[in-house]
Every structure is written in C-alpha cells, then in structure tokens.
PDB file of C-alpha atoms in Angstrom:
ATOM      1  CA  UNK A 213      79.859 100.189 103.465  1.00 62.00           C
ATOM      2  CA  UNK A 214      83.244  99.724 105.163  1.00 68.00           C
ATOM      3  CA  UNK A 215      84.435  96.150 105.307  1.00 86.00           C
ATOM      4  CA  UNK A 216      84.930  94.667 108.767  1.00 91.00           C
ATOM      5  CA  UNK A 217      88.463  93.313 109.138  1.00 97.00           C
ATOM      6  CA  UNK A 218      89.589  90.622 111.556  1.00 98.00           C
ATOM      7  CA  UNK A 219      93.242  90.715 112.635  1.00 98.00           C
ATOM      8  CA  UNK A 220      95.255  87.726 113.851  1.00 98.00           C
ATOM      9  CA  UNK A 221      98.900  87.684 114.848  1.00 98.00           C
ATOM     10  CA  UNK A 222     101.677  85.510 116.208  1.00 98.00           C
ATOM     11  CA  UNK A 223     105.262  86.299 117.170  1.00 97.00           C
ATOM     12  CA  UNK A 224     106.415  86.611 113.525  1.00 98.00           C
ATOM     13  CA  UNK A 225     103.454  87.533 111.317  1.00 98.00           C
ATOM     14  CA  UNK A 226     100.117  89.336 111.188  1.00 98.00           C
ATOM     15  CA  UNK A 227      97.062  88.362 109.139  1.00 98.00           C
ATOM     16  CA  UNK A 228      93.948  90.356 108.272  1.00 98.00           C
ATOM     17  CA  UNK A 229      90.762  88.741 106.998  1.00 98.00           C
ATOM     18  CA  UNK A 230      87.540  90.084 105.506  1.00 98.00           C
ATOM     19  CA  UNK A 231      84.811  87.537 106.385  1.00 98.00           C
ATOM     20  CA  UNK A 232      82.165  89.572 104.544  1.00 97.00           C
ATOM     21  CA  UNK A 233      84.172  89.371 101.310  1.00 98.00           C
ATOM     22  CA  UNK A 234      83.994  85.647 100.693  1.00 98.00           C
ATOM     23  CA  UNK A 235      86.160  84.775 103.723  1.00 98.00           C
ATOM     24  CA  UNK A 236      89.115  86.389 101.957  1.00 98.00           C
ATOM     25  CA  UNK A 237      92.547  86.875 103.423  1.00 98.00           C
ATOM     26  CA  UNK A 238      93.479  90.520 102.897  1.00 98.00           C
ATOM     27  CA  UNK A 239      97.103  90.820 104.005  1.00 98.00           C
ATOM     28  CA  UNK A 240      99.638  88.514 105.637  1.00 98.00           C
ATOM     29  CA  UNK A 241     102.819  90.322 106.577  1.00 98.00           C
ATOM     30  CA  UNK A 242     106.108  89.832 108.365  1.00 98.00           C
ATOM     31  CA  UNK A 243     106.008  91.842 111.587  1.00 98.00           C
ATOM     32  CA  UNK A 244     109.678  92.846 111.542  1.00 97.00           C
ATOM     33  CA  UNK A 245     109.295  95.074 108.462  1.00 98.00           C
ATOM     34  CA  UNK A 246     105.742  94.720 107.101  1.00 98.00           C
ATOM     35  CA  UNK A 247     106.911  92.638 104.125  1.00 98.00           C
ATOM     36  CA  UNK A 248     103.929  91.099 102.298  1.00 98.00           C
ATOM     37  CA  UNK A 249     104.004  87.276 102.371  1.00 98.00           C
ATOM     38  CA  UNK A 250     100.876  87.086 100.237  1.00 98.00           C
ATOM     39  CA  UNK A 251     100.103  89.680  97.549  1.00 98.00           C
ATOM     40  CA  UNK A 252      99.576  93.056  99.214  1.00 98.00           C
ATOM     41  CA  UNK A 253      96.013  94.390  99.242  1.00 97.00           C
ATOM     42  CA  UNK A 254      95.887  98.185  99.376  1.00 96.00           C
ATOM     43  CA  UNK A 255      92.904 100.337 100.334  1.00 95.00           C
ATOM     44  CA  UNK A 256      91.774 100.545  96.718  1.00 96.00           C
ATOM     45  CA  UNK A 257      91.681  96.759  96.427  1.00 95.00           C
ATOM     46  CA  UNK A 258      89.728  96.484  99.664  1.00 95.00           C
ATOM     47  CA  UNK A 259      87.269  99.189  98.628  1.00 94.00           C
ATOM     48  CA  UNK A 260      86.603  97.313  95.381  1.00 95.00           C
ATOM     49  CA  UNK A 261      85.190  94.517  97.590  1.00 95.00           C
ATOM     50  CA  UNK A 262      86.298  91.874  95.088  1.00 96.00           C
ATOM     51  CA  UNK A 263      88.119  88.816  96.497  1.00 98.00           C
ATOM     52  CA  UNK A 264      90.001  88.464  93.203  1.00 97.00           C
ATOM     53  CA  UNK A 265      91.890  91.632  94.149  1.00 97.00           C
ATOM     54  CA  UNK A 266      92.771  90.422  97.645  1.00 98.00           C
ATOM     55  CA  UNK A 267      95.300  87.873  98.952  1.00 98.00           C
ATOM     56  CA  UNK A 268      93.461  84.522  99.095  1.00 98.00           C
ATOM     57  CA  UNK A 269      89.930  83.112  99.067  1.00 98.00           C
ATOM     58  CA  UNK A 270      88.261  79.692  99.334  1.00 98.00           C
ATOM     59  CA  UNK A 271      86.959  77.771  96.317  1.00 98.00           C
ATOM     60  CA  UNK A 272      83.809  75.671  96.690  1.00 98.00           C
ATOM     61  CA  UNK A 273      81.750  73.765  95.795  1.00 98.00           C
ATOM     62  CA  UNK A 274      84.200  73.581  92.876  1.00 98.00           C
ATOM     63  CA  UNK A 275      87.472  75.102  91.694  1.00 98.00           C
ATOM     64  CA  UNK A 276      88.096  77.012  88.464  1.00 98.00           C
ATOM     65  CA  UNK A 277      85.861  76.785  85.383  1.00 98.00           C
ATOM     66  CA  UNK A 278      83.000  74.452  84.450  1.00 98.00           C
ATOM     67  CA  UNK A 279      81.875  74.148  80.828  1.00 98.00           C
ATOM     68  CA  UNK A 280      78.664  72.893  79.278  1.00 97.00           C
ATOM     69  CA  UNK A 281      76.300  75.161  81.213  1.00 98.00           C
ATOM     70  CA  UNK A 282      76.376  72.911  84.283  1.00 98.00           C
ATOM     71  CA  UNK A 283      76.881  69.258  85.126  1.00 98.00           C
ATOM     72  CA  UNK A 284      75.020  65.988  85.553  1.00 98.00           C
ATOM     73  CA  UNK A 285      74.115  64.601  88.974  1.00 98.00           C
ATOM     74  CA  UNK A 286      72.558  61.199  89.746  1.00 97.00           C
ATOM     75  CA  UNK A 287      69.135  62.833  89.908  1.00 96.00           C
ATOM     76  CA  UNK A 288      69.308  65.320  87.053  1.00 97.00           C
ATOM     77  CA  UNK A 289      71.074  68.292  85.527  1.00 98.00           C
ATOM     78  CA  UNK A 290      72.569  71.049  87.681  1.00 98.00           C
ATOM     79  CA  UNK A 291      72.453  74.194  85.553  1.00 98.00           C
ATOM     80  CA  UNK A 292      75.067  76.903  86.155  1.00 98.00           C
ATOM     81  CA  UNK A 293      75.277  80.456  84.856  1.00 97.00           C
ATOM     82  CA  UNK A 294      78.393  82.575  84.473  1.00 97.00           C
ATOM     83  CA  UNK A 295      79.048  84.310  87.789  1.00 97.00           C
ATOM     84  CA  UNK A 296      81.421  87.117  86.775  1.00 96.00           C
ATOM     85  CA  UNK A 297      81.344  89.850  84.147  1.00 93.00           C
ATOM     86  CA  UNK A 298      84.724  88.959  82.646  1.00 90.00           C
ATOM     87  CA  UNK A 299      84.364  85.155  82.304  1.00 94.00           C
ATOM     88  CA  UNK A 300      82.015  83.314  79.979  1.00 95.00           C
ATOM     89  CA  UNK A 301      81.979  80.254  82.242  1.00 98.00           C
ATOM     90  CA  UNK A 302      81.052  79.816  85.906  1.00 98.00           C
ATOM     91  CA  UNK A 303      84.250  79.945  87.941  1.00 98.00           C
ATOM     92  CA  UNK A 304      85.466  79.091  91.459  1.00 98.00           C
ATOM     93  CA  UNK A 305      82.109  78.111  92.940  1.00 98.00           C
ATOM     94  CA  UNK A 306      79.847  80.394  94.935  1.00 98.00           C
ATOM     95  CA  UNK A 307      81.390  80.702  98.409  1.00 98.00           C
ATOM     96  CA  UNK A 308      83.800  83.498  97.433  1.00 98.00           C
ATOM     97  CA  UNK A 309      80.908  85.725  96.368  1.00 98.00           C
ATOM     98  CA  UNK A 310      78.986  85.538  99.649  1.00 98.00           C
ATOM     99  CA  UNK A 311      79.499  87.022 103.134  1.00 98.00           C
ATOM    100  CA  UNK A 312      80.678  84.582 105.801  1.00 98.00           C
ATOM    101  CA  UNK A 313      79.997  84.783 109.520  1.00 98.00           C
ATOM    102  CA  UNK A 314      82.545  84.759 112.354  1.00 98.00           C
ATOM    103  CA  UNK A 315      81.803  81.779 114.588  1.00 98.00           C
ATOM    104  CA  UNK A 316      84.628  82.521 116.999  1.00 98.00           C
ATOM    105  CA  UNK A 317      87.955  84.336 117.024  1.00 98.00           C
ATOM    106  CA  UNK A 318      90.996  84.669 119.271  1.00 98.00           C
ATOM    107  CA  UNK A 319      94.213  86.642 118.887  1.00 98.00           C
ATOM    108  CA  UNK A 320      95.711  83.966 116.625  1.00 98.00           C
ATOM    109  CA  UNK A 321      92.783  81.937 115.238  1.00 98.00           C
ATOM    110  CA  UNK A 322      89.366  82.293 113.652  1.00 98.00           C
ATOM    111  CA  UNK A 323      86.483  80.081 112.600  1.00 98.00           C
ATOM    112  CA  UNK A 324      84.249  81.300 109.758  1.00 98.00           C
ATOM    113  CA  UNK A 325      81.035  79.784 108.416  1.00 98.00           C
ATOM    114  CA  UNK A 326      78.772  80.141 105.401  1.00 98.00           C
ATOM    115  CA  UNK A 327      75.260  78.780 104.957  1.00 98.00           C
ATOM    116  CA  UNK A 328      74.762  78.806 101.179  1.00 98.00           C
ATOM    117  CA  UNK A 329      71.655  78.271  99.083  1.00 98.00           C
ATOM    118  CA  UNK A 330      73.453  78.612  95.735  1.00 97.00           C
ATOM    119  CA  UNK A 331      73.881  76.716  93.473  1.00 97.00           C
ATOM    120  CA  UNK A 332      72.538  74.164  95.999  1.00 97.00           C
ATOM    121  CA  UNK A 333      72.373  74.059  99.770  1.00 98.00           C
ATOM    122  CA  UNK A 334      75.660  73.557 101.619  1.00 98.00           C
ATOM    123  CA  UNK A 335      77.490  74.676 104.731  1.00 98.00           C
ATOM    124  CA  UNK A 336      81.112  75.765 104.515  1.00 99.00           C
ATOM    125  CA  UNK A 337      83.614  76.322 107.309  1.00 98.00           C
ATOM    126  CA  UNK A 338      87.075  77.849 107.205  1.00 99.00           C
ATOM    127  CA  UNK A 339      89.417  77.433 110.169  1.00 98.00           C
ATOM    128  CA  UNK A 340      92.375  79.845 110.262  1.00 98.00           C
ATOM    129  CA  UNK A 341      95.304  79.390 112.648  1.00 98.00           C
ATOM    130  CA  UNK A 342      98.555  81.344 113.055  1.00 98.00           C
ATOM    131  CA  UNK A 343     101.417  79.810 115.033  1.00 98.00           C
ATOM    132  CA  UNK A 344     105.018  81.060 114.930  1.00 98.00           C
ATOM    133  CA  UNK A 345     104.822  82.112 111.282  1.00 98.00           C
ATOM    134  CA  UNK A 346     102.787  79.036 110.345  1.00 98.00           C
ATOM    135  CA  UNK A 347      99.476  79.871 108.617  1.00 99.00           C
ATOM    136  CA  UNK A 348      97.075  76.924 108.450  1.00 98.00           C
ATOM    137  CA  UNK A 349      93.771  76.984 106.542  1.00 99.00           C
ATOM    138  CA  UNK A 350      91.244  74.149 106.880  1.00 98.00           C
ATOM    139  CA  UNK A 351      88.283  74.218 104.505  1.00 99.00           C
ATOM    140  CA  UNK A 352      85.230  71.979 104.747  1.00 98.00           C
ATOM    141  CA  UNK A 353      81.983  71.711 102.800  1.00 98.00           C
ATOM    142  CA  UNK A 354      78.915  69.815 104.041  1.00 98.00           C
ATOM    143  CA  UNK A 355      76.107  69.083 101.605  1.00 98.00           C
ATOM    144  CA  UNK A 356      72.658  70.097 102.864  1.00 98.00           C
ATOM    145  CA  UNK A 357      70.543  69.411  99.792  1.00 97.00           C
ATOM    146  CA  UNK A 358      68.109  66.508  99.648  1.00 96.00           C
ATOM    147  CA  UNK A 359      69.613  65.213  96.394  1.00 97.00           C
ATOM    148  CA  UNK A 360      73.338  64.362  96.132  1.00 98.00           C
ATOM    149  CA  UNK A 361      75.740  66.588  94.221  1.00 98.00           C
ATOM    150  CA  UNK A 362      79.389  66.693  93.168  1.00 98.00           C
ATOM    151  CA  UNK A 363      81.851  68.688  95.243  1.00 98.00           C
ATOM    152  CA  UNK A 364      85.370  69.990  94.907  1.00 98.00           C
ATOM    153  CA  UNK A 365      87.461  72.309  97.074  1.00 98.00           C
ATOM    154  CA  UNK A 366      90.402  74.634  96.713  1.00 98.00           C
ATOM    155  CA  UNK A 367      92.205  77.707  97.992  1.00 98.00           C
ATOM    156  CA  UNK A 368      93.340  80.593  95.817  1.00 98.00           C
ATOM    157  CA  UNK A 369      96.378  82.394  97.266  1.00 98.00           C
ATOM    158  CA  UNK A 370      98.062  85.209  95.333  1.00 98.00           C
ATOM    159  CA  UNK A 371     101.799  85.393  96.001  1.00 98.00           C
ATOM    160  CA  UNK A 372     104.393  88.105  95.356  1.00 98.00           C
ATOM    161  CA  UNK A 373     106.514  87.561  92.262  1.00 98.00           C
ATOM    162  CA  UNK A 374     109.865  89.119  91.460  1.00 97.00           C
ATOM    163  CA  UNK A 375     112.689  88.132  89.118  1.00 96.00           C
ATOM    164  CA  UNK A 376     114.148  86.195  92.057  1.00 95.00           C
ATOM    165  CA  UNK A 377     111.040  84.181  92.998  1.00 98.00           C
ATOM    166  CA  UNK A 378     111.566  80.432  92.716  1.00 98.00           C
ATOM    167  CA  UNK A 379     109.192  77.510  93.022  1.00 98.00           C
ATOM    168  CA  UNK A 380     110.045  73.957  94.032  1.00 98.00           C
ATOM    169  CA  UNK A 381     107.272  71.378  93.656  1.00 98.00           C
ATOM    170  CA  UNK A 382     106.869  67.894  92.232  1.00 98.00           C
ATOM    171  CA  UNK A 383     104.142  66.680  89.894  1.00 98.00           C
ATOM    172  CA  UNK A 384     103.630  63.685  87.633  1.00 97.00           C
ATOM    173  CA  UNK A 385     101.644  65.337  84.877  1.00 98.00           C
ATOM    174  CA  UNK A 386      99.604  68.325  83.789  1.00 98.00           C
ATOM    175  CA  UNK A 387      96.323  69.017  82.022  1.00 98.00           C
ATOM    176  CA  UNK A 388      96.735  71.015  78.828  1.00 98.00           C
ATOM    177  CA  UNK A 389      93.892  73.406  78.047  1.00 97.00           C
ATOM    178  CA  UNK A 390      91.976  74.376  74.945  1.00 94.00           C
ATOM    179  CA  UNK A 391      91.170  77.979  74.019  1.00 94.00           C
ATOM    180  CA  UNK A 392      88.218  77.985  76.429  1.00 95.00           C
ATOM    181  CA  UNK A 393      90.715  77.347  79.282  1.00 96.00           C
ATOM    182  CA  UNK A 394      89.157  73.946  80.034  1.00 98.00           C
ATOM    183  CA  UNK A 395      91.221  70.789  80.485  1.00 98.00           C
ATOM    184  CA  UNK A 396      91.608  69.008  77.146  1.00 97.00           C
ATOM    185  CA  UNK A 397      94.500  66.534  77.437  1.00 97.00           C
ATOM    186  CA  UNK A 398      96.597  65.069  80.245  1.00 98.00           C
ATOM    187  CA  UNK A 399     100.316  64.703  79.508  1.00 98.00           C
ATOM    188  CA  UNK A 400     103.350  63.682  81.478  1.00 98.00           C
ATOM    189  CA  UNK A 401     105.140  66.658  82.938  1.00 97.00           C
ATOM    190  CA  UNK A 402     106.964  68.684  80.246  1.00 96.00           C
ATOM    191  CA  UNK A 403     110.537  69.638  81.119  1.00 95.00           C
ATOM    192  CA  UNK A 404     109.654  73.333  80.789  1.00 94.00           C
ATOM    193  CA  UNK A 405     107.215  72.917  83.699  1.00 97.00           C
ATOM    194  CA  UNK A 406     109.430  70.704  85.844  1.00 98.00           C
ATOM    195  CA  UNK A 407     109.936  72.447  89.185  1.00 98.00           C
ATOM    196  CA  UNK A 408     111.513  69.498  91.025  1.00 98.00           C
ATOM    197  CA  UNK A 409     114.442  71.808  91.817  1.00 98.00           C
ATOM    198  CA  UNK A 410     113.999  75.480  92.756  1.00 98.00           C
ATOM    199  CA  UNK A 411     113.145  77.133  89.455  1.00 98.00           C
ATOM    200  CA  UNK A 412     112.359  80.649  88.256  1.00 97.00           C
ATOM    201  CA  UNK A 413     108.748  81.001  87.152  1.00 97.00           C
ATOM    202  CA  UNK A 414     108.046  80.854  83.390  1.00 94.00           C
ATOM    203  CA  UNK A 415     107.814  84.108  81.440  1.00 92.00           C
ATOM    204  CA  UNK A 416     105.035  82.665  79.295  1.00 93.00           C
ATOM    205  CA  UNK A 417     101.491  82.455  80.640  1.00 96.00           C
ATOM    206  CA  UNK A 418     100.764  79.296  82.627  1.00 97.00           C
ATOM    207  CA  UNK A 419      97.209  78.500  83.792  1.00 97.00           C
ATOM    208  CA  UNK A 420      97.085  74.726  84.249  1.00 98.00           C
ATOM    209  CA  UNK A 421      96.293  71.953  86.705  1.00 98.00           C
ATOM    210  CA  UNK A 422      99.224  69.757  87.760  1.00 98.00           C
ATOM    211  CA  UNK A 423      98.475  66.251  89.051  1.00 98.00           C
ATOM    212  CA  UNK A 424     100.118  63.518  91.153  1.00 98.00           C
ATOM    213  CA  UNK A 425     101.308  66.179  93.586  1.00 98.00           C
ATOM    214  CA  UNK A 426     102.555  64.797  96.922  1.00 98.00           C
ATOM    215  CA  UNK A 427     101.265  67.884  98.717  1.00 98.00           C
ATOM    216  CA  UNK A 428     104.462  69.785  99.447  1.00 98.00           C
ATOM    217  CA  UNK A 429     106.049  72.851  97.842  1.00 98.00           C
ATOM    218  CA  UNK A 430     108.565  75.620  98.519  1.00 98.00           C
ATOM    219  CA  UNK A 431     108.200  79.228  97.412  1.00 98.00           C
ATOM    220  CA  UNK A 432     111.582  80.893  97.751  1.00 98.00           C
ATOM    221  CA  UNK A 433     111.846  84.691  97.904  1.00 98.00           C
ATOM    222  CA  UNK A 434     115.627  85.011  98.169  1.00 97.00           C
ATOM    223  CA  UNK A 435     115.713  88.792  97.667  1.00 96.00           C
ATOM    224  CA  UNK A 436     113.338  89.199 100.627  1.00 97.00           C
ATOM    225  CA  UNK A 437     115.225  86.687 102.763  1.00 98.00           C
ATOM    226  CA  UNK A 438     112.547  84.076 103.326  1.00 98.00           C
ATOM    227  CA  UNK A 439     110.759  81.026 101.982  1.00 98.00           C
ATOM    228  CA  UNK A 440     107.269  79.610 102.420  1.00 98.00           C
ATOM    229  CA  UNK A 441     107.132  75.860 102.960  1.00 98.00           C
ATOM    230  CA  UNK A 442     103.686  74.724 101.844  1.00 98.00           C
ATOM    231  CA  UNK A 443     101.877  71.514 102.744  1.00 98.00           C
ATOM    232  CA  UNK A 444      98.425  70.275 101.772  1.00 98.00           C
ATOM    233  CA  UNK A 445      96.212  67.467 102.993  1.00 98.00           C
ATOM    234  CA  UNK A 446      93.266  66.288 100.935  1.00 98.00           C
ATOM    235  CA  UNK A 447      94.688  67.756  97.734  1.00 98.00           C
ATOM    236  CA  UNK A 448      96.871  66.043  95.134  1.00 98.00           C
ATOM    237  CA  UNK A 449      96.341  68.660  92.407  1.00 98.00           C
ATOM    238  CA  UNK A 450      97.586  72.229  92.219  1.00 98.00           C
ATOM    239  CA  UNK A 451      96.819  74.979  89.756  1.00 98.00           C
ATOM    240  CA  UNK A 452      99.692  77.225  88.750  1.00 98.00           C
ATOM    241  CA  UNK A 453      98.712  80.609  87.324  1.00 98.00           C
ATOM    242  CA  UNK A 454     101.536  82.788  86.043  1.00 97.00           C
ATOM    243  CA  UNK A 455     100.100  85.795  84.218  1.00 96.00           C
ATOM    244  CA  UNK A 456     102.370  87.686  81.878  1.00 93.00           C
ATOM    245  CA  UNK A 457     104.185  90.796  83.183  1.00 91.00           C
ATOM    246  CA  UNK A 458     102.505  90.840  86.605  1.00 96.00           C
ATOM    247  CA  UNK A 459     103.992  91.115  90.097  1.00 97.00           C
ATOM    248  CA  UNK A 460     102.103  88.092  91.403  1.00 98.00           C
ATOM    249  CA  UNK A 461     101.433  84.429  90.690  1.00 98.00           C
ATOM    250  CA  UNK A 462      98.989  81.903  92.110  1.00 98.00           C
ATOM    251  CA  UNK A 463      99.724  78.484  93.563  1.00 98.00           C
ATOM    252  CA  UNK A 464      96.342  76.906  94.275  1.00 98.00           C
ATOM    253  CA  UNK A 465      95.914  73.593  96.096  1.00 98.00           C
ATOM    254  CA  UNK A 466      92.722  71.979  94.813  1.00 98.00           C
ATOM    255  CA  UNK A 467      91.004  68.607  94.890  1.00 98.00           C
ATOM    256  CA  UNK A 468      90.367  68.296  91.143  1.00 98.00           C
ATOM    257  CA  UNK A 469      91.513  69.529  87.718  1.00 98.00           C
ATOM    258  CA  UNK A 470      89.683  72.193  85.719  1.00 98.00           C
ATOM    259  CA  UNK A 471      86.269  71.066  84.406  1.00 98.00           C
ATOM    260  CA  UNK A 472      86.532  67.725  86.211  1.00 98.00           C
ATOM    261  CA  UNK A 473      82.724  67.501  86.077  1.00 98.00           C
ATOM    262  CA  UNK A 474      83.073  66.728  82.352  1.00 98.00           C
ATOM    263  CA  UNK A 475      86.232  64.595  82.398  1.00 98.00           C
ATOM    264  CA  UNK A 476      86.159  60.797  82.375  1.00 97.00           C
ATOM    265  CA  UNK A 477      85.695  59.502  85.909  1.00 98.00           C
ATOM    266  CA  UNK A 478      85.247  63.025  87.335  1.00 98.00           C
ATOM    267  CA  UNK A 479      88.782  62.976  88.810  1.00 98.00           C
ATOM    268  CA  UNK A 480      89.032  64.448  92.295  1.00 98.00           C
ATOM    269  CA  UNK A 481      85.335  65.232  92.719  1.00 98.00           C
ATOM    270  CA  UNK A 482      83.291  63.668  95.500  1.00 98.00           C
ATOM    271  CA  UNK A 483      79.585  62.901  95.370  1.00 98.00           C
ATOM    272  CA  UNK A 484      78.069  64.022  98.668  1.00 98.00           C
ATOM    273  CA  UNK A 485      74.674  63.035 100.024  1.00 98.00           C
ATOM    274  CA  UNK A 486      72.918  65.110 102.682  1.00 98.00           C
ATOM    275  CA  UNK A 487      75.166  65.821 105.724  1.00 98.00           C
ATOM    276  CA  UNK A 488      78.245  64.286 104.085  1.00 98.00           C
ATOM    277  CA  UNK A 489      81.403  66.417 104.040  1.00 98.00           C
ATOM    278  CA  UNK A 490      84.603  67.027 102.123  1.00 98.00           C
ATOM    279  CA  UNK A 491      87.684  68.630 103.706  1.00 98.00           C
ATOM    280  CA  UNK A 492      91.142  69.843 102.767  1.00 98.00           C
ATOM    281  CA  UNK A 493      93.816  71.877 104.516  1.00 98.00           C
ATOM    282  CA  UNK A 494      96.746  73.985 103.373  1.00 98.00           C
ATOM    283  CA  UNK A 495      99.561  75.493 105.398  1.00 98.00           C
ATOM    284  CA  UNK A 496     102.195  78.080 104.545  1.00 98.00           C
ATOM    285  CA  UNK A 497     105.156  78.186 106.915  1.00 98.00           C
ATOM    286  CA  UNK A 498     107.235  81.360 106.880  1.00 98.00           C
ATOM    287  CA  UNK A 499     110.937  80.634 107.343  1.00 98.00           C
ATOM    288  CA  UNK A 500     113.769  83.166 107.295  1.00 98.00           C
ATOM    289  CA  UNK A 501     116.655  82.210 105.019  1.00 97.00           C
ATOM    290  CA  UNK A 502     120.136  81.970 106.496  1.00 89.00           C
ATOM    291  CA  UNK A 503     122.469  84.814 105.644  1.00 72.00           C
TER     292      UNK A 503
END
C-alpha cells in the first residue's frame, strides 16, 4: 500500500514525514535548490517501508541494543526477542516498527501519537515544528503498564556525508564496545575522537556512545554552503555512527548508553510507574554559511 506522506514547510525548508512508518522523517530539504539536509530518501527507500532507510526515526522505549535476552524490572524479568532479521539483539525499541497516528497538523507543525502494547504498554508522542529553517523534535513516552519499567529515549537522524563534512561537539568520555556491539568499558575521550574543534569524520568505523555531552553540536557542510546547529534537552549522551565507505553518518541524541539496562547504575534510564513520563527534544537549525 502507498505510504501517506505529511508535508511541512517554512520559508527556508520543507519536511516530509511518514507517520505510518514509525513516525519517520523522510526528507528535509532546502527550498532554494532541493539540497538534502538529512539523508535523501528516494522512492525505492520509501517503497521498502523500512525506517532504517529513511531520514530519521524515534527510539523508544530504549535506544540501540540490549543484551541478555531482556532486562530486570522491580517486579520481574522483561524478556525481549530480536526485532530485526539482521541483528541478533533487540534494537532501538518498538516505536519505530509501528504505525503512528496524526493527532493534528498545520502547514509547519505536526503532532503524532502511538499507543503501544509491545514490549509493554506505553503512549508515545512526537511533536514536529518547522520555523525559519529550525526543525524541532520533541519526543515523550508515558508508561501505561501496571508494573513499572525502565525507559530510555533517542532520535536517529541520518545525515549526508562528504569528504568536506565536519563535526564539532564536546564530550567527556566514550563507551568502548565488545564484539557484540554492547558497551564494555568507559574511557576518557581519546584524541582520535575529540571533535571539540570542527573535525573531519573518521575513516574507520565508529559506533559508540559519547557521554558528558552538554547538548550542543555543529554539523558543517562547507561544500554545500550551510551548517546545522544542533541542540538537545533531556539528553547528555550521543551515539556517533560512521560506517565505512558510505555517504551518510548518524548523530543520535539519546538518554543512555548502549545496553544501559545491564550497566552498573543503569545510567540514563528512568524507571516509570503508570502515567509517569520521560521527555527529550532535539533541534537542528539550518544556517547558510557566509561566502
């Protein structure tokens, strides 16, 4: 079946969303020339109906992978099965694999909602707002189950990558991963992954959670004449995914490191009782570069 697209626009940019495909963003472009500000989704990607091939999708009730077949809650074990064909571990929660509903929409904003029964009952909302090239996403999860459970949130934008792409972001440390791609050891930030000044992305694969992030970053696309100034609230961790020899990378604001359910103190996770909520927001501000 054809996917229903929702289109928002402001004076500088246009955004298309696919609520039925996990509340995914499909394309965000500069109006002056159609330049993709998030990874471009073509018709083939849209027809595949897989958010992982689109531009951005929400992560909840957790981000990234969870090991151990599930996690402990105060009232028992929450079992989890793998939820994709290409990953051995459950990944990115369940919201991205379900159709969301449009609560309301205007020319430059939309409110989407999901009532989920899996892996436990929760309600999710995503508020999307475009203003003068400023894209703001606000994600909230409200627990609806009778027994409390652990929650985490995140957003998974895919961004264009060229030889000229530079990233500027501060962090205090990073979680190294074992072969199963789960966090194994926290270390202070290695110099090779220090992006305090605008830095070209690494050629080697990076797929790690960076901590002690103050919530601000710059993605500079000098060859395309613009930058994205990014700000997050409710998130002090970001995941950086730089696959080898690809024309995209991912900069994901999240509330917790990979496999936090099995790390000491469950860093960044929040235990929610019925009707309690967790919220984060992330904005990307398009700015033309001088010259």
